[in-house]
């Protein structure tokens, strides 16, 4: 039994001292270098990649899920759009995150499975992409890329650090292209290296202050501080790796720089552009892990290809109440999601890398945190996973009234990436049905 900590004169921390230390801590969390640390790792012989796409308003479930199961399932109305690539993907029903409820706010938990989304005292946990990058080590210039379409950058993200800190999404295709391919001048590189060094000096100051601070703490607080300082040391290693990459030449782009689409109403055009940038990142091996949140919730009245603009915002359409006109517009939007997914799968299949298709080395997960946005239902999520060398062409169905954890699929994906783990998030096993024979 742990004895209670008794405050003494030597263990009492003046409020001014505490706030000074807290100020350093808060300042540190806002640095753009604050991504998980990736230990050095040997270059794997076969690159494995992962792209996660989350549509935070989901799709109309009745048109997405097939009526029967197995490999001979009949394509649902939406999956008919993907008919030409049906053997490249698997579709799932009966998956969700146990205890993750709260309607729209759960989009931030789609890759973490953290319970109690944004209730009092809620703290998010590490996301799938960051966990994978942490375990695999940094073998590319960018450990992960976190992208967004119409995303509310300050409040929404698929990527979260181990400490539950939001990593803002990049929503500019031009900015991302420049980061990947545009080599700065010698003076610009020098300035960037100086900025990295200055951030390192902040960490040095924090370490020195924390060392003095720890002498006044009880055992429990010391353990917590040690854990925090471990994270600081990992960030220091991350800064060192960033400095080394800054001095290496960037790859040569195989296509011209894109022009940003700034009109939020051109939702699908922006979505298509960001998918193209994600593919380009894989082709250039700039990264092997990309997340993309398609923030339908923040999308205004938008254009549908070949049709008039919608009569309502995307969010208002999602609360259709079976209104015929709203449902019709939602169906058109959902089909366009499927069309872009079909285009992406086809493009990845057409690209060769090391005697294989790029698709064979790339898992593409498409899904949502909402099973039915009309009623804010967070169960029976629409989930589709394409290639990555897994066994596909099947509908894997689990109980609609007692879902399997979506994290079971996440563990299978991690293992396919080469991460040696049996656990992530709320998983209770894996989905071995996807493993290659």
PDB file of C-alpha atoms in Angstrom, residues 167-314:
ATOM      1  CA  UNK A 167      -0.868  17.673 -34.443  1.00  0.00           C
ATOM      2  CA  UNK A 168      -2.326  20.265 -36.863  1.00  0.00           C
ATOM      3  CA  UNK A 169      -3.154  19.077 -40.364  1.00  0.00           C
ATOM      4  CA  UNK A 170      -1.647  20.607 -43.501  1.00  0.00           C
ATOM      5  CA  UNK A 171      -4.365  21.787 -45.867  1.00  0.00           C
ATOM      6  CA  UNK A 172      -2.195  23.478 -48.493  1.00  0.00           C
ATOM      7  CA  UNK A 173      -1.080  21.262 -51.372  1.00  0.00           C
ATOM      8  CA  UNK A 174       1.371  23.938 -52.496  1.00  0.00           C
ATOM      9  CA  UNK A 175       3.000  24.223 -49.068  1.00  0.00           C
ATOM     10  CA  UNK A 176       3.309  20.457 -48.822  1.00  0.00           C
ATOM     11  CA  UNK A 177       4.819  20.205 -52.319  1.00  0.00           C
ATOM     12  CA  UNK A 178       7.392  22.840 -51.391  1.00  0.00           C
ATOM     13  CA  UNK A 179       8.304  21.023 -48.189  1.00  0.00           C
ATOM     14  CA  UNK A 180       8.864  17.811 -50.119  1.00  0.00           C
ATOM     15  CA  UNK A 181      10.654  19.072 -53.216  1.00  0.00           C
ATOM     16  CA  UNK A 182      11.814  22.690 -53.068  1.00  0.00           C
ATOM     17  CA  UNK A 183      15.396  22.923 -51.858  1.00  0.00           C
ATOM     18  CA  UNK A 184      16.080  26.096 -49.925  1.00  0.00           C
ATOM     19  CA  UNK A 185      19.131  28.229 -50.582  1.00  0.00           C
ATOM     20  CA  UNK A 186      22.258  27.690 -48.513  1.00  0.00           C
ATOM     21  CA  UNK A 187      21.266  30.694 -46.388  1.00  0.00           C
ATOM     22  CA  UNK A 188      17.753  29.339 -45.828  1.00  0.00           C
ATOM     23  CA  UNK A 189      19.117  25.952 -44.788  1.00  0.00           C
ATOM     24  CA  UNK A 190      21.517  27.682 -42.405  1.00  0.00           C
ATOM     25  CA  UNK A 191      18.667  29.636 -40.824  1.00  0.00           C
ATOM     26  CA  UNK A 192      16.573  26.494 -40.422  1.00  0.00           C
ATOM     27  CA  UNK A 193      19.473  24.694 -38.747  1.00  0.00           C
ATOM     28  CA  UNK A 194      19.820  27.667 -36.393  1.00  0.00           C
ATOM     29  CA  UNK A 195      16.127  27.481 -35.515  1.00  0.00           C
ATOM     30  CA  UNK A 196      16.488  23.776 -34.751  1.00  0.00           C
ATOM     31  CA  UNK A 197      19.510  24.512 -32.569  1.00  0.00           C
ATOM     32  CA  UNK A 198      17.611  27.232 -30.692  1.00  0.00           C
ATOM     33  CA  UNK A 199      14.778  24.823 -29.976  1.00  0.00           C
ATOM     34  CA  UNK A 200      17.349  22.425 -28.630  1.00  0.00           C
ATOM     35  CA  UNK A 201      18.614  25.127 -26.273  1.00  0.00           C
ATOM     36  CA  UNK A 202      15.089  25.564 -24.907  1.00  0.00           C
ATOM     37  CA  UNK A 203      15.071  21.874 -24.052  1.00  0.00           C
ATOM     38  CA  UNK A 204      18.483  22.245 -22.378  1.00  0.00           C
ATOM     39  CA  UNK A 205      17.055  25.013 -20.196  1.00  0.00           C
ATOM     40  CA  UNK A 206      14.031  22.892 -19.350  1.00  0.00           C
ATOM     41  CA  UNK A 207      16.253  19.961 -18.368  1.00  0.00           C
ATOM     42  CA  UNK A 208      18.344  22.167 -16.084  1.00  0.00           C
ATOM     43  CA  UNK A 209      15.271  23.708 -14.451  1.00  0.00           C
ATOM     44  CA  UNK A 210      13.633  20.304 -14.038  1.00  0.00           C
ATOM     45  CA  UNK A 211      16.739  18.908 -12.374  1.00  0.00           C
ATOM     46  CA  UNK A 212      16.549  21.553  -9.650  1.00  0.00           C
ATOM     47  CA  UNK A 213      12.769  21.243  -9.495  1.00  0.00           C
ATOM     48  CA  UNK A 214      12.840  17.465  -8.928  1.00  0.00           C
ATOM     49  CA  UNK A 215      14.784  17.743  -5.655  1.00  0.00           C
ATOM     50  CA  UNK A 216      11.700  19.263  -4.003  1.00  0.00           C
ATOM     51  CA  UNK A 217       9.233  16.602  -5.166  1.00  0.00           C
ATOM     52  CA  UNK A 218       7.794  13.504  -3.551  1.00  0.00           C
ATOM     53  CA  UNK A 219       8.309  10.063  -5.089  1.00  0.00           C
ATOM     54  CA  UNK A 220       5.071  10.056  -7.096  1.00  0.00           C
ATOM     55  CA  UNK A 221       5.718  13.475  -8.608  1.00  0.00           C
ATOM     56  CA  UNK A 222       9.327  12.517  -9.337  1.00  0.00           C
ATOM     57  CA  UNK A 223       8.122   9.497 -11.300  1.00  0.00           C
ATOM     58  CA  UNK A 224       5.805  11.705 -13.326  1.00  0.00           C
ATOM     59  CA  UNK A 225       8.560  14.218 -13.964  1.00  0.00           C
ATOM     60  CA  UNK A 226      10.950  11.450 -15.040  1.00  0.00           C
ATOM     61  CA  UNK A 227       8.372  10.262 -17.545  1.00  0.00           C
ATOM     62  CA  UNK A 228       8.022  13.775 -18.887  1.00  0.00           C
ATOM     63  CA  UNK A 229      11.790  14.253 -19.134  1.00  0.00           C
ATOM     64  CA  UNK A 230      12.017  11.018 -21.075  1.00  0.00           C
ATOM     65  CA  UNK A 231       9.721  12.635 -23.633  1.00  0.00           C
ATOM     66  CA  UNK A 232      11.973  15.696 -23.658  1.00  0.00           C
ATOM     67  CA  UNK A 233      15.039  13.558 -24.369  1.00  0.00           C
ATOM     68  CA  UNK A 234      13.152  11.894 -27.212  1.00  0.00           C
ATOM     69  CA  UNK A 235      12.339  15.315 -28.666  1.00  0.00           C
ATOM     70  CA  UNK A 236      16.034  16.183 -28.495  1.00  0.00           C
ATOM     71  CA  UNK A 237      16.793  13.086 -30.578  1.00  0.00           C
ATOM     72  CA  UNK A 238      14.053  14.130 -33.004  1.00  0.00           C
ATOM     73  CA  UNK A 239      15.689  17.551 -33.404  1.00  0.00           C
ATOM     74  CA  UNK A 240      19.011  15.883 -34.182  1.00  0.00           C
ATOM     75  CA  UNK A 241      17.422  13.735 -36.892  1.00  0.00           C
ATOM     76  CA  UNK A 242      15.637  16.798 -38.313  1.00  0.00           C
ATOM     77  CA  UNK A 243      18.977  18.622 -38.531  1.00  0.00           C
ATOM     78  CA  UNK A 244      20.510  15.752 -40.474  1.00  0.00           C
ATOM     79  CA  UNK A 245      17.602  15.599 -42.952  1.00  0.00           C
ATOM     80  CA  UNK A 246      17.778  19.380 -43.412  1.00  0.00           C
ATOM     81  CA  UNK A 247      21.286  18.982 -44.842  1.00  0.00           C
ATOM     82  CA  UNK A 248      20.314  16.281 -47.351  1.00  0.00           C
ATOM     83  CA  UNK A 249      19.150  17.192 -50.885  1.00  0.00           C
ATOM     84  CA  UNK A 250      15.448  16.798 -51.536  1.00  0.00           C
ATOM     85  CA  UNK A 251      14.123  14.541 -54.314  1.00  0.00           C
ATOM     86  CA  UNK A 252      13.336  15.941 -57.744  1.00  0.00           C
ATOM     87  CA  UNK A 253       9.626  16.383 -58.409  1.00  0.00           C
ATOM     88  CA  UNK A 254       8.168  14.436 -61.330  1.00  0.00           C
ATOM     89  CA  UNK A 255       5.391  16.962 -61.902  1.00  0.00           C
ATOM     90  CA  UNK A 256       4.818  20.717 -61.590  1.00  0.00           C
ATOM     91  CA  UNK A 257       3.862  22.285 -58.296  1.00  0.00           C
ATOM     92  CA  UNK A 258       0.083  22.256 -57.709  1.00  0.00           C
ATOM     93  CA  UNK A 259      -2.037  25.337 -57.253  1.00  0.00           C
ATOM     94  CA  UNK A 260      -4.054  25.475 -54.054  1.00  0.00           C
ATOM     95  CA  UNK A 261      -7.831  25.402 -54.253  1.00  0.00           C
ATOM     96  CA  UNK A 262      -8.998  27.928 -51.690  1.00  0.00           C
ATOM     97  CA  UNK A 263     -12.744  27.811 -52.309  1.00  0.00           C
ATOM     98  CA  UNK A 264     -14.254  25.547 -49.625  1.00  0.00           C
ATOM     99  CA  UNK A 265     -17.238  24.876 -51.881  1.00  0.00           C
ATOM    100  CA  UNK A 266     -14.927  22.972 -54.255  1.00  0.00           C
ATOM    101  CA  UNK A 267     -14.821  20.181 -51.711  1.00  0.00           C
ATOM    102  CA  UNK A 268     -14.232  17.215 -54.010  1.00  0.00           C
ATOM    103  CA  UNK A 269     -11.689  19.059 -56.132  1.00  0.00           C
ATOM    104  CA  UNK A 270      -9.698  19.762 -52.951  1.00  0.00           C
ATOM    105  CA  UNK A 271     -10.112  16.155 -51.821  1.00  0.00           C
ATOM    106  CA  UNK A 272      -8.808  14.885 -55.179  1.00  0.00           C
ATOM    107  CA  UNK A 273      -5.837  17.245 -55.037  1.00  0.00           C
ATOM    108  CA  UNK A 274      -4.800  16.119 -51.561  1.00  0.00           C
ATOM    109  CA  UNK A 275      -5.042  12.464 -52.615  1.00  0.00           C
ATOM    110  CA  UNK A 276      -2.702  13.252 -55.515  1.00  0.00           C
ATOM    111  CA  UNK A 277      -0.229  14.880 -53.131  1.00  0.00           C
ATOM    112  CA  UNK A 278      -0.406  11.862 -50.820  1.00  0.00           C
ATOM    113  CA  UNK A 279       0.420   9.569 -53.727  1.00  0.00           C
ATOM    114  CA  UNK A 280       3.289  11.838 -54.751  1.00  0.00           C
ATOM    115  CA  UNK A 281       4.665  11.652 -51.210  1.00  0.00           C
ATOM    116  CA  UNK A 282       4.687   7.857 -51.464  1.00  0.00           C
ATOM    117  CA  UNK A 283       6.198   7.804 -54.960  1.00  0.00           C
ATOM    118  CA  UNK A 284       9.071  10.054 -53.852  1.00  0.00           C
ATOM    119  CA  UNK A 285       9.424   8.112 -50.585  1.00  0.00           C
ATOM    120  CA  UNK A 286       9.120  11.389 -48.699  1.00  0.00           C
ATOM    121  CA  UNK A 287       7.046   9.524 -46.126  1.00  0.00           C
ATOM    122  CA  UNK A 288       5.411   6.142 -45.682  1.00  0.00           C
ATOM    123  CA  UNK A 289       2.504   7.172 -43.485  1.00  0.00           C
ATOM    124  CA  UNK A 290      -0.167   9.710 -44.457  1.00  0.00           C
ATOM    125  CA  UNK A 291      -3.412  10.638 -42.725  1.00  0.00           C
ATOM    126  CA  UNK A 292      -6.133  12.717 -44.367  1.00  0.00           C
ATOM    127  CA  UNK A 293      -9.188  14.073 -42.572  1.00  0.00           C
ATOM    128  CA  UNK A 294     -11.936  15.119 -44.948  1.00  0.00           C
ATOM    129  CA  UNK A 295     -13.750  17.589 -42.736  1.00  0.00           C
ATOM    130  CA  UNK A 296     -17.262  17.416 -44.130  1.00  0.00           C
ATOM    131  CA  UNK A 297     -18.549  18.857 -40.856  1.00  0.00           C
ATOM    132  CA  UNK A 298     -16.962  22.237 -41.642  1.00  0.00           C
ATOM    133  CA  UNK A 299     -17.808  22.148 -45.356  1.00  0.00           C
ATOM    134  CA  UNK A 300     -20.357  24.759 -46.497  1.00  0.00           C
ATOM    135  CA  UNK A 301     -22.748  24.429 -49.401  1.00  0.00           C
ATOM    136  CA  UNK A 302     -20.602  22.581 -51.947  1.00  0.00           C
ATOM    137  CA  UNK A 303     -20.450  21.673 -55.606  1.00  0.00           C
ATOM    138  CA  UNK A 304     -21.299  18.218 -56.915  1.00  0.00           C
ATOM    139  CA  UNK A 305     -19.534  17.151 -60.124  1.00  0.00           C
ATOM    140  CA  UNK A 306     -21.828  17.743 -63.098  1.00  0.00           C
ATOM    141  CA  UNK A 307     -24.617  19.014 -60.868  1.00  0.00           C
ATOM    142  CA  UNK A 308     -25.785  22.180 -59.172  1.00  0.00           C
ATOM    143  CA  UNK A 309     -24.454  23.131 -55.767  1.00  0.00           C
ATOM    144  CA  UNK A 310     -26.128  21.537 -52.774  1.00  0.00           C
ATOM    145  CA  UNK A 311     -29.012  23.301 -51.095  1.00  0.00           C
ATOM    146  CA  UNK A 312     -27.544  22.827 -47.612  1.00  0.00           C
ATOM    147  CA  UNK A 313     -24.175  22.571 -45.896  1.00  0.00           C
ATOM    148  CA  UNK A 314     -22.708  19.072 -45.725  1.00  0.00           C
TER     149      UNK A 314
END
